[in-house]
PDB file of C-alpha atoms and ligand atoms in Angstrom:
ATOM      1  CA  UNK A  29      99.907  98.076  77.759  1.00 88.00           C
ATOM      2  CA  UNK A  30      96.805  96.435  79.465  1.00 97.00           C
ATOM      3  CA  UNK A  31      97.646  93.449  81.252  1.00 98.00           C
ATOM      4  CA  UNK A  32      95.505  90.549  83.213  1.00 98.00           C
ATOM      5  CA  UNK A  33      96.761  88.940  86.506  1.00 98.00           C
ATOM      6  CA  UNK A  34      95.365  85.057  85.609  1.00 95.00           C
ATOM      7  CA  UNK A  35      95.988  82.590  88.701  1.00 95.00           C
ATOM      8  CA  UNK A  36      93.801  80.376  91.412  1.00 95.00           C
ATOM      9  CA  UNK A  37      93.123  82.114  94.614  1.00 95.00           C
ATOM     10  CA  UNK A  38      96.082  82.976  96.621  1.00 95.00           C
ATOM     11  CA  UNK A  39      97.921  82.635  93.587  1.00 96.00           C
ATOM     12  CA  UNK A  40      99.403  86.463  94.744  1.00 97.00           C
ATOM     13  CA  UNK A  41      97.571  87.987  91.531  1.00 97.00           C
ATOM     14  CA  UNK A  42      97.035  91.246  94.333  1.00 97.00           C
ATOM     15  CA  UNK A  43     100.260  91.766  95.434  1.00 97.00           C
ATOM     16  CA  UNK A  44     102.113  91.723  91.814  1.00 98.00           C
ATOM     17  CA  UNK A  45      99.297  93.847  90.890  1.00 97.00           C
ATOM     18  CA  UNK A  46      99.919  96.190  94.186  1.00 95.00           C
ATOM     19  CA  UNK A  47     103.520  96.274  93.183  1.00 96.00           C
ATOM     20  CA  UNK A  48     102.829  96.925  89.124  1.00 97.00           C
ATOM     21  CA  UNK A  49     100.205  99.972  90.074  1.00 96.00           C
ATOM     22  CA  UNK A  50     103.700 101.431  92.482  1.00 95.00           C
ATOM     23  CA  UNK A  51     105.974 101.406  89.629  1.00 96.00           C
ATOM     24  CA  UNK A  52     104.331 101.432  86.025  1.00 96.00           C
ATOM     25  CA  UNK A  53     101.352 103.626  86.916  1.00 94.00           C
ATOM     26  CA  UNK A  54      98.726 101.304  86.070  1.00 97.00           C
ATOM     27  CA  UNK A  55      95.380 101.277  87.407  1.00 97.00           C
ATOM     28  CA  UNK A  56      93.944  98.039  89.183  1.00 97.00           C
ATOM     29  CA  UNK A  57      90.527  96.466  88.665  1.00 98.00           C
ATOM     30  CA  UNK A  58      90.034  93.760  90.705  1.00 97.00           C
ATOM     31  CA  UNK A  59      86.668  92.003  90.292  1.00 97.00           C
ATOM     32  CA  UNK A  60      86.841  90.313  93.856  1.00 96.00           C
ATOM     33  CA  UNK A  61      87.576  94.191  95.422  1.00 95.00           C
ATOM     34  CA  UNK A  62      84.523  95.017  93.297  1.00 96.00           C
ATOM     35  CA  UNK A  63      82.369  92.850  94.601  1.00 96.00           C
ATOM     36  CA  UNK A  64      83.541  93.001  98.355  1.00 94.00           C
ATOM     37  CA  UNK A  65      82.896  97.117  97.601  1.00 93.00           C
ATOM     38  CA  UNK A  66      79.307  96.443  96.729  1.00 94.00           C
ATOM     39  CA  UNK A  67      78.096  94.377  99.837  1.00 94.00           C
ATOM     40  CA  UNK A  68      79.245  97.360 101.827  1.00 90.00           C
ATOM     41  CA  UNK A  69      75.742  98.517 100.908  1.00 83.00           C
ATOM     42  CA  UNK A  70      73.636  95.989 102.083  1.00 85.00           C
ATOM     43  CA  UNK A  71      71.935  95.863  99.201  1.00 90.00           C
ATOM     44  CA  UNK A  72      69.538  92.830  98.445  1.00 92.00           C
ATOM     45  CA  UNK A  73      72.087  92.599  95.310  1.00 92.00           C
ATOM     46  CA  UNK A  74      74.872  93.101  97.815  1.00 94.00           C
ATOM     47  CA  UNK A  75      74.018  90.561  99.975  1.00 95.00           C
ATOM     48  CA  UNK A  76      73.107  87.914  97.202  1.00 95.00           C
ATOM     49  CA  UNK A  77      76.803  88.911  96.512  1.00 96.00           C
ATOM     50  CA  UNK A  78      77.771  88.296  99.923  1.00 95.00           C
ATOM     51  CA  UNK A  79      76.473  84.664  99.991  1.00 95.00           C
ATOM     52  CA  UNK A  80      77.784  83.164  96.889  1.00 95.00           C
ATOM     53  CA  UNK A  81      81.540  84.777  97.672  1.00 95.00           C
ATOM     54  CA  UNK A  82      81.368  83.737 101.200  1.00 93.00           C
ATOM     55  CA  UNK A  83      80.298  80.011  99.568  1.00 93.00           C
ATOM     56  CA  UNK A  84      82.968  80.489  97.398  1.00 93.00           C
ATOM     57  CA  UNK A  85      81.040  80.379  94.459  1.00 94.00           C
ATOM     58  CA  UNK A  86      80.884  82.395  91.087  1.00 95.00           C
ATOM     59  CA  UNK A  87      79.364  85.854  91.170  1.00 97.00           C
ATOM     60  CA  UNK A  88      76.946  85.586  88.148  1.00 97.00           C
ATOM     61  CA  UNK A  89      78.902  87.115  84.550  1.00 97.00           C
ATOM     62  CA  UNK A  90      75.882  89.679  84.173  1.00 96.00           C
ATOM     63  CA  UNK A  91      76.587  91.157  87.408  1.00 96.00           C
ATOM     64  CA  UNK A  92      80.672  91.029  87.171  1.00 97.00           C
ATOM     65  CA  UNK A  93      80.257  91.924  83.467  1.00 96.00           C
ATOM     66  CA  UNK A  94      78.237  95.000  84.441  1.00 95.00           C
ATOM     67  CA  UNK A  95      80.505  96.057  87.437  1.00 95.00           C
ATOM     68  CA  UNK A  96      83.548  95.456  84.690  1.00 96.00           C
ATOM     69  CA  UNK A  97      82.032  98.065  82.056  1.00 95.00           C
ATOM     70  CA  UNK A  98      81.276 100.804  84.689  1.00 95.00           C
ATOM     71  CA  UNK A  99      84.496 100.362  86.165  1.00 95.00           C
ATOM     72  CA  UNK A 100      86.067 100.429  82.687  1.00 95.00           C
ATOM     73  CA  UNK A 101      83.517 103.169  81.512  1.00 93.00           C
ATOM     74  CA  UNK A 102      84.686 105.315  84.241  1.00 93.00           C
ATOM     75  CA  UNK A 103      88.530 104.762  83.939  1.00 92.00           C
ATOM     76  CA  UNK A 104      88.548 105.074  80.145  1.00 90.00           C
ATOM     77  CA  UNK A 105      91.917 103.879  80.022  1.00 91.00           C
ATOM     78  CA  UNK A 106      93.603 107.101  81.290  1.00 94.00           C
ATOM     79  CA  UNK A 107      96.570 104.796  82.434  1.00 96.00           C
ATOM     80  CA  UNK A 108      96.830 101.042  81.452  1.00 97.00           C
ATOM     81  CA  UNK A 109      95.031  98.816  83.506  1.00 98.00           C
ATOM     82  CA  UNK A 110      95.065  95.771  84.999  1.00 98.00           C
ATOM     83  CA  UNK A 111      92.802  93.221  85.306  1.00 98.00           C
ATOM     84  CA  UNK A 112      92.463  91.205  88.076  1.00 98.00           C
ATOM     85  CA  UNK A 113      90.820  87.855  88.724  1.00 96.00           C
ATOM     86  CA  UNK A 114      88.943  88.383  85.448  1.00 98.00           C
ATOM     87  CA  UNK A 115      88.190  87.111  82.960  1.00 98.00           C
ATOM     88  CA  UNK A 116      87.187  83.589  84.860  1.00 96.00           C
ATOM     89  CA  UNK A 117      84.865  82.079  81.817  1.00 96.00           C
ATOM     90  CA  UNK A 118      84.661  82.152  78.306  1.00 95.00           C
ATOM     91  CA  UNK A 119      81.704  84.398  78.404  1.00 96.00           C
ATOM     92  CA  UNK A 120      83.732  86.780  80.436  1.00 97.00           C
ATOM     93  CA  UNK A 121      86.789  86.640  77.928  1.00 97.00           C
ATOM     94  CA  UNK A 122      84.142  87.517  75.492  1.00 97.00           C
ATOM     95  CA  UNK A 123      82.601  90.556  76.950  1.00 97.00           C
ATOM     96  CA  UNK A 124      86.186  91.837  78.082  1.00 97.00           C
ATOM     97  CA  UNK A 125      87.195  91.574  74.077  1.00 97.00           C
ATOM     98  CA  UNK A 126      83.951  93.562  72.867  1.00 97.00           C
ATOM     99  CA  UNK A 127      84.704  96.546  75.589  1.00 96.00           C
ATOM    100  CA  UNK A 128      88.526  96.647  74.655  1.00 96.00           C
ATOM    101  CA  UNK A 129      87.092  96.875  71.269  1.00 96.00           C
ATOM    102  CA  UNK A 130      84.858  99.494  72.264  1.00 95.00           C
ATOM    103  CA  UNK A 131      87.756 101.648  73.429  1.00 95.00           C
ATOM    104  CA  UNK A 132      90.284 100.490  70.735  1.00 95.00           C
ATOM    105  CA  UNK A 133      92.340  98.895  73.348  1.00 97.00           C
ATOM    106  CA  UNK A 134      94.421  95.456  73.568  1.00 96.00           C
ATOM    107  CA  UNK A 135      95.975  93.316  76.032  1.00 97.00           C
ATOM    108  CA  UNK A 136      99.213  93.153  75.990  1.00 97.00           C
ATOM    109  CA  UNK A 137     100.566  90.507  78.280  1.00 98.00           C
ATOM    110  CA  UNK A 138      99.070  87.732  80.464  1.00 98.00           C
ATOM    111  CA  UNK A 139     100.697  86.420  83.488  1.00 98.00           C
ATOM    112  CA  UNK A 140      99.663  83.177  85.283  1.00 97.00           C
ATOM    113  CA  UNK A 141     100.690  82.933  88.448  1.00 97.00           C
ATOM    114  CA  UNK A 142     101.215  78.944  88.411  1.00 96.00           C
ATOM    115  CA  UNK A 143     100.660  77.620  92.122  1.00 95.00           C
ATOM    116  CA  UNK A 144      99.773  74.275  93.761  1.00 93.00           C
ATOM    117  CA  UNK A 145      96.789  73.965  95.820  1.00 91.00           C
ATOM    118  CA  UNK A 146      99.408  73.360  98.680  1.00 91.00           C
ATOM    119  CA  UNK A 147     101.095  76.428  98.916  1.00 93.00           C
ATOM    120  CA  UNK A 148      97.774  78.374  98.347  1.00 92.00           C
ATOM    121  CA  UNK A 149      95.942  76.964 101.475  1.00 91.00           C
ATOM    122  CA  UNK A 150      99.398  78.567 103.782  1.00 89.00           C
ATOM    123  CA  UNK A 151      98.701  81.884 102.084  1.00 94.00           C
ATOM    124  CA  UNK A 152      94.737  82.037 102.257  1.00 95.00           C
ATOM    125  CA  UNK A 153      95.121  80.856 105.947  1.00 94.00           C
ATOM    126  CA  UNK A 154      97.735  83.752 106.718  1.00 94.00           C
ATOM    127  CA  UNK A 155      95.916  86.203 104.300  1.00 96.00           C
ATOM    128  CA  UNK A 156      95.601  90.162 106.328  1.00 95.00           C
ATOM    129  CA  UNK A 157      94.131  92.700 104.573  1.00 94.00           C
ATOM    130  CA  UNK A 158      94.204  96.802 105.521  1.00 94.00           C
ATOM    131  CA  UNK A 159      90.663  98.049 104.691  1.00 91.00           C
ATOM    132  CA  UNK A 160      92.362 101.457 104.889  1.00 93.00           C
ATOM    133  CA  UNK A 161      95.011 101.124 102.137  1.00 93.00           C
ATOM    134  CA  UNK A 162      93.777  97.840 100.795  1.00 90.00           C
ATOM    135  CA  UNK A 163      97.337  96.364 101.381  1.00 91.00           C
ATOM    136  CA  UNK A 164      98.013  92.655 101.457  1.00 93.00           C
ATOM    137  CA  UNK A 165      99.844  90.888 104.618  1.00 93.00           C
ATOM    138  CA  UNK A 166     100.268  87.620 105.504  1.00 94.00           C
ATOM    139  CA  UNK A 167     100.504  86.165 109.547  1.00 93.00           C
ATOM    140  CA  UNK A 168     103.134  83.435 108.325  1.00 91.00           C
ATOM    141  CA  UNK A 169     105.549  85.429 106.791  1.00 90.00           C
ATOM    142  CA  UNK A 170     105.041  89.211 107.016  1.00 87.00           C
ATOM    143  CA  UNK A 171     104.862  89.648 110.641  1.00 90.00           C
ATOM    144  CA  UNK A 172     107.250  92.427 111.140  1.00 92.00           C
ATOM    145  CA  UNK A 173     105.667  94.604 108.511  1.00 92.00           C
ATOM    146  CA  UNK A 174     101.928  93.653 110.090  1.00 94.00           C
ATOM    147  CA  UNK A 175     103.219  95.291 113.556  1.00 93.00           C
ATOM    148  CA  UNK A 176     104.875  98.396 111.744  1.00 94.00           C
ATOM    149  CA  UNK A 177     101.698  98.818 109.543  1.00 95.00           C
ATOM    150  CA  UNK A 178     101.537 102.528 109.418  1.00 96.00           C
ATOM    151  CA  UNK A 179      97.348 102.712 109.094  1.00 97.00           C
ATOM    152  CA  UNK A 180      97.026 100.818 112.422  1.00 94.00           C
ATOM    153  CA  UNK A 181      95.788  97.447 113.754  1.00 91.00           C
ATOM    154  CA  UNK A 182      92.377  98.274 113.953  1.00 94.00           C
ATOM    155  CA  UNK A 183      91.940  98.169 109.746  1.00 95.00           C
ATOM    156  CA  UNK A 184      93.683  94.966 109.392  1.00 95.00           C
ATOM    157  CA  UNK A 185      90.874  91.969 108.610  1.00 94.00           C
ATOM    158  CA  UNK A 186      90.789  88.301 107.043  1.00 94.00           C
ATOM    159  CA  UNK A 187      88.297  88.068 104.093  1.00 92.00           C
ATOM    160  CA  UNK A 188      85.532  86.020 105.138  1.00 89.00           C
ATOM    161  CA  UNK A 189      85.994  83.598 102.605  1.00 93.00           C
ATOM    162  CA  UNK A 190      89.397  82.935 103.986  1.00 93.00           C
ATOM    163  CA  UNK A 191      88.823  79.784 105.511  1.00 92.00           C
ATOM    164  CA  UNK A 192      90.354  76.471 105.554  1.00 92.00           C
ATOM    165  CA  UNK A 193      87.056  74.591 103.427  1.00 93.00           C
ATOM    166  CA  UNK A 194      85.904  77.492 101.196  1.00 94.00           C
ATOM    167  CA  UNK A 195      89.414  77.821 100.380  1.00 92.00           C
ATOM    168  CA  UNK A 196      89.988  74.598  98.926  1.00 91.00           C
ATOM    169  CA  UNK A 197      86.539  74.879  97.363  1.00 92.00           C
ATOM    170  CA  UNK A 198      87.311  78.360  95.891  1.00 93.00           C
ATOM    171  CA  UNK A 199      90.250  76.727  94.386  1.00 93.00           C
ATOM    172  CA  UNK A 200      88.738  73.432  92.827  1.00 92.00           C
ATOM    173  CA  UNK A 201      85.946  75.707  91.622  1.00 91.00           C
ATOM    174  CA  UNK A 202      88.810  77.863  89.711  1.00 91.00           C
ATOM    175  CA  UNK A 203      90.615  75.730  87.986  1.00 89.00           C
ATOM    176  CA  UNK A 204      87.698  73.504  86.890  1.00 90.00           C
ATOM    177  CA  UNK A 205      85.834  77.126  85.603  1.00 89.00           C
ATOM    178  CA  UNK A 206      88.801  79.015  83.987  1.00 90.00           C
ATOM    179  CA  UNK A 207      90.386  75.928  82.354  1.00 87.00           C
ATOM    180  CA  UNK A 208      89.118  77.372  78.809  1.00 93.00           C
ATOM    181  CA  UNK A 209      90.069  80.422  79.697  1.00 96.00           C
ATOM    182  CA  UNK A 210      93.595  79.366  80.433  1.00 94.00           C
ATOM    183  CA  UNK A 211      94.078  77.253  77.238  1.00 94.00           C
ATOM    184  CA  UNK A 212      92.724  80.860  74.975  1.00 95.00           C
ATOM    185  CA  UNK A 213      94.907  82.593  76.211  1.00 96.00           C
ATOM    186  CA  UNK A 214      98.216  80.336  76.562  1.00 96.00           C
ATOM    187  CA  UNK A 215      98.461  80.483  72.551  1.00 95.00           C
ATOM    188  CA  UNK A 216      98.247  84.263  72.408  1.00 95.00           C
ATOM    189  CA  UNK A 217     101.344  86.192  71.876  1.00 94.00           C
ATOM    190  CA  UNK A 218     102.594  87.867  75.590  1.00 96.00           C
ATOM    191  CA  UNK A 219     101.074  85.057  77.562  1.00 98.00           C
ATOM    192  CA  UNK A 220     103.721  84.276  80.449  1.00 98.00           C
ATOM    193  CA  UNK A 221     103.522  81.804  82.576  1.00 98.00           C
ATOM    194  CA  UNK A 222     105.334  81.961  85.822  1.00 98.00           C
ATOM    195  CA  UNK A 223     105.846  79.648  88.542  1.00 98.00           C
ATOM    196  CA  UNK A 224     103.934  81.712  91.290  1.00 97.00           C
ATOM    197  CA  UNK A 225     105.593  79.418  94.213  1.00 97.00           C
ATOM    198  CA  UNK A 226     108.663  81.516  93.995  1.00 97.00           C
ATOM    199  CA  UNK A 227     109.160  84.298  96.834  1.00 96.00           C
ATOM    200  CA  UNK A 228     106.737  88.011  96.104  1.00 96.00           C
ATOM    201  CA  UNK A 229     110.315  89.717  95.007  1.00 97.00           C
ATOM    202  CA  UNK A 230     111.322  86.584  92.918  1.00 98.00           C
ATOM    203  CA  UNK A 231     108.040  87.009  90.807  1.00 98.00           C
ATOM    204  CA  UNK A 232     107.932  90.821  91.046  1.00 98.00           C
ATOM    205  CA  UNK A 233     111.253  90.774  89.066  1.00 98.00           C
ATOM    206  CA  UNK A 234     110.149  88.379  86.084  1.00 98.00           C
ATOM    207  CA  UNK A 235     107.435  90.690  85.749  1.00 98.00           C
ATOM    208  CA  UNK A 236     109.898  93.616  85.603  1.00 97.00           C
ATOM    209  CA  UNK A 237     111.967  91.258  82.991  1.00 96.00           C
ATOM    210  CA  UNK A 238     109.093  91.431  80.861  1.00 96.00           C
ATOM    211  CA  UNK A 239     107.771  94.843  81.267  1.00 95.00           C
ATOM    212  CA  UNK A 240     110.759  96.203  80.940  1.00 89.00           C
ATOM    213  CA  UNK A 241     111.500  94.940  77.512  1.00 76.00           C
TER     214      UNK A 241
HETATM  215  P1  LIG B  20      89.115  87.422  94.443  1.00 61.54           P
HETATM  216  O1  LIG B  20      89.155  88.455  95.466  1.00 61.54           O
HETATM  217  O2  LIG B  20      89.623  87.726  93.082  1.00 61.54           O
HETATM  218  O3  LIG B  20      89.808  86.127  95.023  1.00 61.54           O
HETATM  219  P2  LIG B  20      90.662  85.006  94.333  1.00 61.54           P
HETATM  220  O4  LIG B  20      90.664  84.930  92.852  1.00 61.54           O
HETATM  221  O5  LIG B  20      90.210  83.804  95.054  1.00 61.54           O
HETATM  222  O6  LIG B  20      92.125  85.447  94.585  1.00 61.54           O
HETATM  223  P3  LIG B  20      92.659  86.007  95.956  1.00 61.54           P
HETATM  224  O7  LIG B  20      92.350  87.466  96.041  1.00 61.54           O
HETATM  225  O8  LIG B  20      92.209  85.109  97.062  1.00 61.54           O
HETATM  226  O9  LIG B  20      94.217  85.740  95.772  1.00 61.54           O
HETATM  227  P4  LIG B  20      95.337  86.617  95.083  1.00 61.54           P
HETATM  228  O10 LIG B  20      95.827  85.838  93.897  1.00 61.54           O
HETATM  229  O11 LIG B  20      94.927  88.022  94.841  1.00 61.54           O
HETATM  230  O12 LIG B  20      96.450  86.524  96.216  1.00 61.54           O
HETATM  231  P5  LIG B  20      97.056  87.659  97.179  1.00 61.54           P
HETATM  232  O13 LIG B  20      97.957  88.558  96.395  1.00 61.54           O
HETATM  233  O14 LIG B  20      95.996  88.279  98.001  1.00 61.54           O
HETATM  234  O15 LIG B  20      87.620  86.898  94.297  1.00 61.54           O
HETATM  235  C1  LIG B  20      86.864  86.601  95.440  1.00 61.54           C
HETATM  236  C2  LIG B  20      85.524  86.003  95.058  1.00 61.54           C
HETATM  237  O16 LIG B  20      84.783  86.945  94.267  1.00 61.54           O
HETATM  238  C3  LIG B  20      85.583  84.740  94.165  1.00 61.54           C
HETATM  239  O17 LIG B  20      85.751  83.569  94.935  1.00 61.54           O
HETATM  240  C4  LIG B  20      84.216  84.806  93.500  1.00 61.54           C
HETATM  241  O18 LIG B  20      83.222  84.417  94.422  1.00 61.54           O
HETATM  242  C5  LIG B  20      84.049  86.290  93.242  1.00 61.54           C
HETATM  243  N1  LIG B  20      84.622  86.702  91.934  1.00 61.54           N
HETATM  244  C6  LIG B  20      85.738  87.463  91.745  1.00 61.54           C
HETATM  245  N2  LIG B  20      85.971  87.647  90.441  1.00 61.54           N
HETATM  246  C7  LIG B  20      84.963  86.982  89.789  1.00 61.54           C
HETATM  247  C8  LIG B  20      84.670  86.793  88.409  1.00 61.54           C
HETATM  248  N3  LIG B  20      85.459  87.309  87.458  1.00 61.54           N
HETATM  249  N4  LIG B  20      83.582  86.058  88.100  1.00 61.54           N
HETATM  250  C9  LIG B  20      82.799  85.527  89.061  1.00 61.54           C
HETATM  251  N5  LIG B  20      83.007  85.675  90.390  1.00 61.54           N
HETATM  252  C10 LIG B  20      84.096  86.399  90.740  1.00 61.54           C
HETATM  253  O19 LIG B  20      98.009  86.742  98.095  1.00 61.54           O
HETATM  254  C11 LIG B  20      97.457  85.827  99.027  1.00 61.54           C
HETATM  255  C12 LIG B  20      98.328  85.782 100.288  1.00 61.54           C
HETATM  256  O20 LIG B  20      99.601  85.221  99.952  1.00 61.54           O
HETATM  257  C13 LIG B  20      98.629  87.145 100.903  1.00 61.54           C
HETATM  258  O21 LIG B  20      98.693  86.995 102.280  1.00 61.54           O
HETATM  259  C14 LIG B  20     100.012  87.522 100.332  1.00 61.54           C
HETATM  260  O22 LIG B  20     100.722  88.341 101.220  1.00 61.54           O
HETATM  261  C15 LIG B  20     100.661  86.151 100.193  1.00 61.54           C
HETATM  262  N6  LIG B  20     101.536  86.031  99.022  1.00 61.54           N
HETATM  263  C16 LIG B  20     101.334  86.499  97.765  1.00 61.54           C
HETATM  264  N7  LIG B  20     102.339  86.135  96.934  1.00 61.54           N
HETATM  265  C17 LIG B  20     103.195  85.399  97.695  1.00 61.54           C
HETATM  266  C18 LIG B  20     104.437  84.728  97.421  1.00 61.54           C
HETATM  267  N8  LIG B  20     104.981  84.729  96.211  1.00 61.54           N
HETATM  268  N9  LIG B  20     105.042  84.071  98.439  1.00 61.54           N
HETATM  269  C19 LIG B  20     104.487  84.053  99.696  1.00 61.54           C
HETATM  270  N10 LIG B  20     103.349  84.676 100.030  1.00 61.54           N
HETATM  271  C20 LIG B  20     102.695  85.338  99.036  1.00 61.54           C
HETATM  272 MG1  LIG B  21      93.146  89.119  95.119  1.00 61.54          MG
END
């Protein structure tokens, strides 16, 4: 039942997978989360991480790859997970393939998220994250629930690489880097693609079409 959230940035690959983790009792790996976790420590890895994501750049495969397989490791597929924002390369498809194999696991579907660069820069722009809960918000369009936020102002933050620039370079960067990855896995059986400009409910419900079945 593994699945991978596949989409540029802003594409809303967290909040389906916020929703899927509510109601089908999957777990979430997110390799951005994973890397914002680890320059928490100030590290000298942690803030090499630090400068390429705030650039908008590629965290180098070994280090995702390694963060993947502990994560993975750890989890040992106790509920079906999800993986978000990776695999981003060829190389990465490749290691995620040998540590399914590893566990005797498969993925079973693949959603792209299919959004314009347009609509992305809106979303980035209004992007609010709770450090508490790690729930998603957005200043355009979710102000009510931002004010009735039951952890409290004080844990809701914008990602520094939620700027207007980095934003558009994160994005360019994206689809010129997973282009590969998108054409593997388009042919596979349970690839979906879905046309992530639609409202968060809109989307949520294809995904229920399909998971449901
Ligand atoms: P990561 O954190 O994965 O960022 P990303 O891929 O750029 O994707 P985002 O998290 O920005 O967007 P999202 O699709 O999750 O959208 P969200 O649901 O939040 O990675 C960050 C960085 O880490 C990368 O740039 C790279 O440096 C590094 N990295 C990560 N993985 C890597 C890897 N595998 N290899 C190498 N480096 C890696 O939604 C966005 C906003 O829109 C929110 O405000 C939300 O409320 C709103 N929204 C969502 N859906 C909708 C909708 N349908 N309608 C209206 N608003 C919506
Ligand atoms: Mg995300």
């Amino acid at each position: 039942m593994n699945l991978i959230l596949f989409g540029p940035p802003g594409a809303g690959k967290g909040t389906q997978a916020q929703y899927i983790v509510k109601n089908y009792n999957y777990f979430q790996i997110s390799t951005g989360d994973l890397l914002r976790n680890e320059t928490k420590n100030k590290s000298k890895l942690g803030n090499k991480i630090e400068k390429l994501i705030s650039n908008g750049e590629f965290v180098s495969d070994k280090i995702v790859n390694e963060l993947i397989e502990k994560s993975v490791t750890d989890l040992k597929f106790k509920k079906p997970i999800i993986f978000d924002g990776y695999p981003r390369n060829i190389q990465q498809v490749n290691n995620l393939d040998r540590i399914l194999n590893e566990f005797n696991q498969k993925i079973l579907f693949v959603f792209f998220l299919n959004v314009s660069r347009e609509i992305i820069e809106k979303r980035i722009m209004g992007r609010i994250t709770c450090s508490k809960c790690n729930l998603t918000f957005n200043d355009f369009f979710n102000k009510n629930e931002i004010e009735k936020h039951p952890c409290g102002k004080e844990f809701l933050t914008k990602r520094t690489d939620d700027d207007i620039s980095i934003a558009i370079s994160r994005y360019d960067i994206y689809m010129k880097k997973t282009k590969p990855v998108l054409d593997f896995y388009s042919s596979k059986k349970g690839f979906h693609e879905i046309d992530g400009s639609l409202k968060i409910a809109q989307i949520t419900s294809k995904i229920d079409h399909i998971l449901k079945v």
